[in-house]
Amino acid sequence: QLCTQANNGLIIDDAAVAADFLAAWKRIEAAGDAYPPELVTGNSTATTLPVDGCTVTPWFVATSAAQDLDYARNLISAAKQGILFLFFNPGIFQTDPHKWTLLQDVLYRHQQQDNPNFNPDLYIRGVVNQEIAQLTESGAPAAAQATTGAGAEAATADASPVTLYTGGVEPPQQLGHDVLVPHNIKAQFHAWEKELLGASMVNIHSKVIVLDPFGEDPVVMTGSHNLGFKASSANDDNLVIIQGNGPLAAAYAINIVAIFQTYRWNSYVEAHRADPNVWHGLVDNDQWQSDYLIGNNLAEIKFWLGEGAPGAAASPVRSVSSTASA
């Protein structure tokens, strides 16, 4: 997993958080192979714990009515600057909003119809490990036009186990504006990469959502939880939600966008392998940066420079740390 998957780990050095996890473990031990009412009831509320200037809210499942997802949805709906994510398999498309995966909640922020939390300028970037019918495939609802002028990028013709969302404006609304089939990246990366990426392995195994990493209320959500209704109702999983830790959120955001850009570049190479009208080298005049100051590129610069985000200079926090591998 360390060399073939994007994964992450989290260390929280706090006795109260450890006690909460131990209590959840004891509930699972007592339940055996079943999901008795005692287990579900105990998991259907969560305790928010202070840890060195931020808060940590561990959720455990199964829950009785997706209380963990509702808690996360409220935070997603309140994001002001940006949302970044890595999903392994959040589950199938759901028509009932109460059963939506958190991926659906994230993408809904770019949907205008009947949406009080619609924000076409919200910076959204992420990677999903596999196609999801009605969400990451043709026929999904179209995304709204961002006022920054951001446009959709050309997709490759191949179906892909890894799909990326760039805030594009053409159908499908989903993550398919940049798509990648790792084993189809051939000559550019030679035999070692081709052999490694061609193996039958997961590419993205992280389950992470980051909200407003440079804002006043940064949030990191991660755990074993697949971030969907099935996981919330029928698994033994955990979802840790950390609020107010800017350095941790920034570290996760950087890791996510690094993974995103890796797949995005591979997709670009594959899509434009033989296209003479697409950039293939350096520009040798004074216009070489022009494209960086318009549309999607300008929105990206503003997001990463923390424009409109007074929390960008948050002080480091001691006890909650992250390790991530790609």
CSV table of C-alpha atoms in Angstrom, one decimal:
chain,number,residue,atom,x,y,z
A,1,GLN,CA,0.0,0.0,0.0
A,2,LEU,CA,2.8,2.4,0.7
A,3,CYS,CA,4.2,2.3,-2.9
A,4,THR,CA,1.1,1.7,-4.9
A,5,GLN,CA,-1.7,3.7,-3.2
A,6,ALA,CA,-2.5,7.2,-2.0
A,7,ASN,CA,-3.2,6.7,1.7
A,8,ASN,CA,-3.0,8.7,4.9
A,9,GLY,CA,-2.5,8.3,8.6
A,10,LEU,CA,-3.4,10.4,11.6
A,11,ILE,CA,-1.9,10.5,15.1
A,12,ILE,CA,-3.9,12.3,17.9
A,13,ASP,CA,-1.9,12.3,21.2
A,14,ASP,CA,-4.8,12.9,23.6
A,15,ALA,CA,-6.1,10.8,26.4
A,16,ALA,CA,-9.8,11.8,26.0
A,17,VAL,CA,-9.8,10.9,22.3
A,18,ALA,CA,-8.1,7.6,23.0
A,19,ALA,CA,-10.7,6.8,25.7
A,20,ASP,CA,-13.5,7.6,23.1
A,21,PHE,CA,-12.0,5.1,20.7
A,22,LEU,CA,-11.5,2.5,23.4
A,23,ALA,CA,-15.2,2.8,24.4
A,24,ALA,CA,-16.2,2.3,20.7
A,25,TRP,CA,-13.9,-0.7,20.5
A,26,LYS,CA,-15.6,-2.2,23.6
A,27,ARG,CA,-19.0,-1.7,22.0
A,28,ILE,CA,-17.9,-3.6,18.9
A,29,GLU,CA,-16.4,-6.3,21.0
A,30,ALA,CA,-19.6,-6.7,23.0
A,31,ALA,CA,-21.7,-6.8,19.8
A,32,GLY,CA,-19.8,-9.6,18.2
A,33,ASP,CA,-20.8,-10.1,14.6
A,34,ALA,CA,-24.2,-8.3,15.0
A,35,TYR,CA,-25.4,-4.7,15.1
A,36,PRO,CA,-27.5,-4.7,18.3
A,37,PRO,CA,-29.4,-1.6,19.5
A,38,GLU,CA,-26.8,-0.9,22.2
A,39,LEU,CA,-24.1,-0.6,19.6
A,40,VAL,CA,-26.1,1.6,17.2
A,41,THR,CA,-27.4,3.8,20.0
A,42,GLY,CA,-23.9,4.3,21.4
A,43,ASN,CA,-22.7,5.3,17.9
A,44,SER,CA,-25.5,7.7,17.1
A,45,THR,CA,-24.1,10.5,19.2
A,46,ALA,CA,-20.6,11.9,19.2
A,47,THR,CA,-18.5,13.8,21.7
A,48,THR,CA,-16.6,16.9,20.6
A,49,LEU,CA,-13.3,17.1,22.4
A,50,PRO,CA,-10.9,20.1,22.8
A,51,VAL,CA,-7.3,19.3,21.7
A,52,ASP,CA,-4.8,22.1,21.9
A,53,GLY,CA,-6.8,24.9,20.4
A,54,CYS,CA,-8.9,22.8,17.9
A,55,THR,CA,-11.7,20.3,18.4
A,56,VAL,CA,-11.9,16.6,17.5
A,57,THR,CA,-15.2,14.9,17.0
A,58,PRO,CA,-14.8,11.1,16.5
A,59,TRP,CA,-17.9,9.4,15.0
A,60,PHE,CA,-18.3,5.6,15.0
A,61,VAL,CA,-20.7,3.5,12.9
A,62,ALA,CA,-23.2,1.9,12.4
A,63,THR,CA,-25.5,4.8,13.4
A,64,SER,CA,-29.3,4.8,13.6
A,65,ALA,CA,-30.0,7.6,11.1
A,66,ALA,CA,-26.7,8.7,9.5
A,67,GLN,CA,-26.1,11.3,12.3
A,68,ASP,CA,-22.4,11.2,11.3
A,69,LEU,CA,-23.1,12.2,7.7
A,70,ASP,CA,-25.5,15.0,8.9
A,71,TYR,CA,-22.8,16.4,11.0
A,72,ALA,CA,-20.4,16.4,8.1
A,73,ARG,CA,-23.0,17.7,5.7
A,74,ASN,CA,-23.6,20.8,7.8
A,75,LEU,CA,-19.9,21.6,7.6
A,76,ILE,CA,-19.7,21.0,3.9
A,77,SER,CA,-22.7,23.3,3.3
A,78,ALA,CA,-20.9,26.0,5.2
A,79,ALA,CA,-17.6,25.9,3.4
A,80,LYS,CA,-16.7,29.4,2.1
A,81,GLN,CA,-13.4,29.2,0.2
A,82,GLY,CA,-12.8,25.6,-1.0
A,83,ILE,CA,-13.3,21.8,-0.7
A,84,LEU,CA,-10.7,19.3,-1.5
A,85,PHE,CA,-11.2,15.5,-1.3
A,86,LEU,CA,-10.0,12.0,-1.9
A,87,PHE,CA,-12.6,9.2,-2.1
A,88,PHE,CA,-12.0,5.5,-2.3
A,89,ASN,CA,-15.6,4.2,-2.8
A,90,PRO,CA,-18.3,6.4,-1.2
A,91,GLY,CA,-21.1,4.2,-2.6
A,92,ILE,CA,-23.8,4.4,-5.2
A,93,PHE,CA,-25.6,7.5,-6.3
A,94,GLN,CA,-28.6,8.1,-4.0
A,95,THR,CA,-31.7,10.1,-4.9
A,96,ASP,CA,-32.8,10.7,-1.3
A,97,PRO,CA,-30.7,13.6,0.0
A,98,HIS,CA,-30.7,12.1,3.5
A,99,LYS,CA,-28.9,9.1,2.0
A,100,TRP,CA,-26.5,11.0,-0.2
A,101,THR,CA,-22.8,10.2,0.0
A,102,LEU,CA,-20.6,13.1,1.1
A,103,LEU,CA,-19.3,13.2,-2.5
A,104,GLN,CA,-22.8,14.1,-3.6
A,105,ASP,CA,-22.9,16.8,-0.9
A,106,VAL,CA,-19.6,18.3,-2.1
A,107,LEU,CA,-20.7,18.4,-5.7
A,108,TYR,CA,-24.0,19.8,-4.8
A,109,ARG,CA,-22.3,23.0,-3.8
A,110,HIS,CA,-21.8,23.6,-7.6
A,111,GLN,CA,-25.5,22.9,-8.4
A,112,GLN,CA,-27.8,25.9,-8.7
A,113,GLN,CA,-31.3,24.5,-8.8
A,114,ASP,CA,-33.1,24.7,-5.5
A,115,ASN,CA,-29.9,25.1,-3.6
A,116,PRO,CA,-29.5,27.8,-0.9
A,117,ASN,CA,-25.8,26.9,-0.5
A,118,PHE,CA,-25.0,27.1,-4.2
A,119,ASN,CA,-21.6,28.7,-4.8
A,120,PRO,CA,-20.2,28.5,-8.4
A,121,ASP,CA,-16.9,30.1,-7.3
A,122,LEU,CA,-16.2,27.6,-4.5
A,123,TYR,CA,-12.8,26.0,-5.2
A,124,ILE,CA,-13.4,22.3,-5.5
A,125,ARG,CA,-10.7,19.7,-6.4
A,126,GLY,CA,-10.5,16.0,-5.8
A,127,VAL,CA,-9.9,12.5,-6.9
A,128,VAL,CA,-12.3,9.5,-6.8
A,129,ASN,CA,-10.9,6.0,-7.1
A,130,GLN,CA,-13.6,4.6,-9.4
A,131,GLU,CA,-16.5,5.5,-11.6
A,132,ILE,CA,-19.9,5.9,-9.9
A,133,ALA,CA,-23.0,5.4,-12.0
A,134,GLN,CA,-25.1,8.6,-12.4
A,135,LEU,CA,-22.5,10.7,-10.7
A,136,THR,CA,-19.1,10.3,-12.5
A,137,GLU,CA,-20.5,9.1,-15.8
A,138,SER,CA,-22.2,10.7,-18.8
A,139,GLY,CA,-25.8,11.8,-18.1
A,140,ALA,CA,-25.0,13.3,-14.6
A,141,PRO,CA,-26.4,16.8,-14.0
A,142,ALA,CA,-24.4,19.7,-15.5
A,143,ALA,CA,-22.3,21.8,-13.1
A,144,ALA,CA,-22.9,25.5,-12.9
A,145,GLN,CA,-20.8,28.1,-14.7
A,146,ALA,CA,-18.3,29.6,-12.4
A,147,THR,CA,-18.1,33.4,-12.5
A,148,THR,CA,-14.3,33.2,-12.7
A,149,GLY,CA,-14.8,32.0,-16.2
A,150,ALA,CA,-13.4,28.5,-15.4
A,151,GLY,CA,-14.0,26.0,-18.2
A,152,ALA,CA,-14.0,22.3,-18.5
A,153,GLU,CA,-11.0,20.5,-19.8
A,154,ALA,CA,-11.1,17.8,-22.5
A,155,ALA,CA,-11.6,14.3,-21.2
A,156,THR,CA,-9.9,11.3,-22.5
A,157,ALA,CA,-11.9,8.8,-24.5
A,158,ASP,CA,-11.2,5.9,-22.1
A,159,ALA,CA,-13.2,5.0,-19.0
A,160,SER,CA,-11.1,5.4,-15.9
A,161,PRO,CA,-10.7,3.9,-12.4
A,162,VAL,CA,-9.5,7.3,-11.2
A,163,THR,CA,-11.6,10.4,-11.9
A,164,LEU,CA,-10.9,14.0,-11.0
A,165,TYR,CA,-13.2,17.0,-10.3
A,166,THR,CA,-12.0,20.4,-11.5
A,167,GLY,CA,-15.1,22.5,-11.2
A,168,GLY,CA,-15.8,22.3,-14.9
A,169,VAL,CA,-19.0,23.4,-16.6
A,170,GLU,CA,-19.8,20.8,-19.2
A,171,PRO,CA,-21.7,17.5,-18.6
A,172,PRO,CA,-21.1,15.2,-16.9
A,173,GLN,CA,-21.2,17.4,-13.8
A,174,GLN,CA,-19.0,15.0,-12.1
A,175,LEU,CA,-15.4,14.2,-12.0
A,176,GLY,CA,-14.9,13.3,-15.6
A,177,HIS,CA,-13.4,16.5,-17.1
A,178,ASP,CA,-9.9,15.0,-16.4
A,179,VAL,CA,-9.8,11.2,-16.4
A,180,LEU,CA,-6.9,8.8,-16.2
A,181,VAL,CA,-6.3,5.1,-17.0
A,182,PRO,CA,-2.9,4.6,-15.3
A,183,HIS,CA,-1.9,1.6,-17.4
A,184,ASN,CA,-2.6,3.5,-20.6
A,185,ILE,CA,0.3,6.0,-19.9
A,186,LYS,CA,2.8,4.2,-22.0
A,187,ALA,CA,6.0,5.6,-23.6
A,188,GLN,CA,6.2,8.8,-21.5
A,189,PHE,CA,7.0,7.0,-18.3
A,190,HIS,CA,8.7,3.8,-19.5
A,191,ALA,CA,8.5,0.2,-18.2
A,192,TRP,CA,8.8,0.6,-14.4
A,193,GLU,CA,5.8,2.9,-14.1
A,194,LYS,CA,3.8,1.1,-16.7
A,195,GLU,CA,4.3,-2.2,-14.9
A,196,LEU,CA,3.6,-0.8,-11.5
A,197,LEU,CA,0.5,1.2,-12.5
A,198,GLY,CA,-0.8,-1.7,-14.5
A,199,ALA,CA,-1.1,-3.9,-11.5
A,200,SER,CA,-4.6,-4.7,-10.3
A,201,MET,CA,-4.5,-2.4,-7.2
A,202,VAL,CA,-6.4,0.5,-5.7
A,203,ASN,CA,-5.0,3.9,-6.7
A,204,ILE,CA,-6.7,6.1,-4.1
A,205,HIS,CA,-7.4,4.5,-0.8
A,206,SER,CA,-7.6,7.7,1.3
A,207,LYS,CA,-11.0,8.9,2.5
A,208,VAL,CA,-10.5,12.6,3.2
A,209,ILE,CA,-12.4,15.9,2.9
A,210,VAL,CA,-10.8,19.2,3.7
A,211,LEU,CA,-12.8,22.4,4.0
A,212,ASP,CA,-11.4,26.0,3.9
A,213,PRO,CA,-7.8,25.0,4.8
A,214,PHE,CA,-6.8,28.7,4.7
A,215,GLY,CA,-10.0,30.1,6.2
A,216,GLU,CA,-11.2,31.0,9.6
A,217,ASP,CA,-12.8,27.5,10.2
A,218,PRO,CA,-10.6,24.9,8.6
A,219,VAL,CA,-11.9,21.3,8.7
A,220,VAL,CA,-10.4,17.9,8.1
A,221,MET,CA,-12.5,14.8,7.9
A,222,THR,CA,-10.8,11.4,7.6
A,223,GLY,CA,-10.9,7.8,8.9
A,224,SER,CA,-11.8,4.3,7.8
A,225,HIS,CA,-15.3,5.5,6.9
A,226,ASN,CA,-16.0,5.5,3.1
A,227,LEU,CA,-18.1,8.7,3.5
A,228,GLY,CA,-21.3,7.3,2.3
A,229,PHE,CA,-24.7,6.0,3.6
A,230,LYS,CA,-23.8,2.3,3.3
A,231,ALA,CA,-20.7,2.8,5.6
A,232,SER,CA,-22.8,4.9,8.0
A,233,SER,CA,-25.5,2.2,8.4
A,234,ALA,CA,-23.8,-1.2,8.0
A,235,ASN,CA,-20.1,-1.0,8.8
A,236,ASP,CA,-17.7,-0.9,11.8
A,237,ASP,CA,-15.9,2.3,10.9
A,238,ASN,CA,-14.7,5.6,12.2
A,239,LEU,CA,-14.8,9.2,11.0
A,240,VAL,CA,-12.7,11.8,12.7
A,241,ILE,CA,-13.7,15.4,12.2
A,242,ILE,CA,-11.1,18.0,13.2
A,243,GLN,CA,-12.1,21.6,13.3
A,244,GLY,CA,-9.9,24.7,13.8
A,245,ASN,CA,-6.5,23.2,13.0
A,246,GLY,CA,-5.2,25.3,10.1
A,247,PRO,CA,-1.8,23.7,9.7
A,248,LEU,CA,-3.2,20.2,9.6
A,249,ALA,CA,-5.8,21.2,7.1
A,250,ALA,CA,-3.2,22.9,4.9
A,251,ALA,CA,-1.0,19.8,5.0
A,252,TYR,CA,-3.9,17.6,3.9
A,253,ALA,CA,-4.8,20.1,1.2
A,254,ILE,CA,-1.3,20.1,-0.2
A,255,ASN,CA,-1.3,16.3,-0.3
A,256,ILE,CA,-4.6,16.2,-2.0
A,257,VAL,CA,-3.7,18.7,-4.7
A,258,ALA,CA,-0.3,17.0,-5.3
A,259,ILE,CA,-2.2,13.7,-6.0
A,260,PHE,CA,-4.7,15.5,-8.1
A,261,GLN,CA,-2.0,17.2,-10.2
A,262,THR,CA,-0.2,13.9,-10.7
A,263,TYR,CA,-3.2,12.3,-12.2
A,264,ARG,CA,-4.2,15.5,-14.1
A,265,TRP,CA,-0.8,15.6,-15.8
A,266,ASN,CA,-0.9,11.9,-16.8
A,267,SER,CA,-4.4,12.6,-18.2
A,268,TYR,CA,-3.2,15.6,-20.1
A,269,VAL,CA,-0.3,13.6,-21.6
A,270,GLU,CA,-2.7,10.8,-22.7
A,271,ALA,CA,-5.4,13.1,-24.1
A,272,HIS,CA,-3.0,15.3,-26.1
A,273,ARG,CA,-0.3,12.8,-27.1
A,274,ALA,CA,-0.3,13.7,-30.8
A,275,ASP,CA,-2.3,17.0,-30.9
A,276,PRO,CA,-0.1,19.7,-32.6
A,277,ASN,CA,-2.4,22.4,-31.4
A,278,VAL,CA,-1.8,21.7,-27.7
A,279,TRP,CA,1.2,23.1,-25.7
A,280,HIS,CA,4.1,20.7,-25.7
A,281,GLY,CA,7.0,22.8,-24.5
A,282,LEU,CA,8.2,26.2,-23.3
A,283,VAL,CA,6.8,29.5,-24.6
A,284,ASP,CA,9.7,31.6,-25.7
A,285,ASN,CA,8.1,35.1,-25.5
A,286,ASP,CA,6.7,37.4,-22.8
A,287,GLN,CA,3.2,35.8,-22.9
A,288,TRP,CA,4.3,32.6,-21.2
A,289,GLN,CA,2.4,33.4,-18.0
A,290,SER,CA,-0.8,34.9,-19.6
A,291,ASP,CA,-2.9,31.8,-19.1
A,292,TYR,CA,-2.1,31.7,-15.4
A,293,LEU,CA,-3.9,35.0,-14.7
A,294,ILE,CA,-7.3,34.1,-16.1
A,295,GLY,CA,-10.2,31.7,-15.4
A,296,ASN,CA,-9.5,28.5,-13.5
A,297,ASN,CA,-5.8,29.2,-13.1
A,298,LEU,CA,-6.4,32.6,-11.5
A,299,ALA,CA,-9.0,31.0,-9.1
A,300,GLU,CA,-6.4,28.4,-8.1
A,301,ILE,CA,-3.8,31.1,-7.4
A,302,LYS,CA,-6.2,33.1,-5.2
A,303,PHE,CA,-7.2,29.9,-3.3
A,304,TRP,CA,-3.6,28.9,-2.5
A,305,LEU,CA,-2.5,32.4,-1.6
A,306,GLY,CA,-5.4,32.6,0.9
A,307,GLU,CA,-7.2,35.5,-0.6
A,308,GLY,CA,-10.2,36.4,1.6
A,309,ALA,CA,-9.0,33.9,4.3
A,310,PRO,CA,-7.9,35.7,7.5
A,311,GLY,CA,-7.1,32.3,9.1
A,312,ALA,CA,-4.2,31.6,6.7
A,313,ALA,CA,-1.6,32.4,9.2
A,314,ALA,CA,-2.8,30.1,11.9
A,315,SER,CA,-0.2,29.1,14.5
A,316,PRO,CA,0.9,25.4,14.6
A,317,VAL,CA,-1.0,23.0,16.8
A,318,ARG,CA,1.1,20.4,18.8
A,319,SER,CA,-0.9,17.3,19.4
A,320,VAL,CA,-2.8,16.5,16.1
A,321,SER,CA,-0.5,15.5,13.3
A,322,SER,CA,-0.8,13.8,9.9
A,323,THR,CA,1.2,11.5,7.7
A,324,ALA,CA,0.2,11.0,4.1
A,325,SER,CA,1.6,8.9,1.3
A,326,ALA,CA,1.0,8.9,-2.4
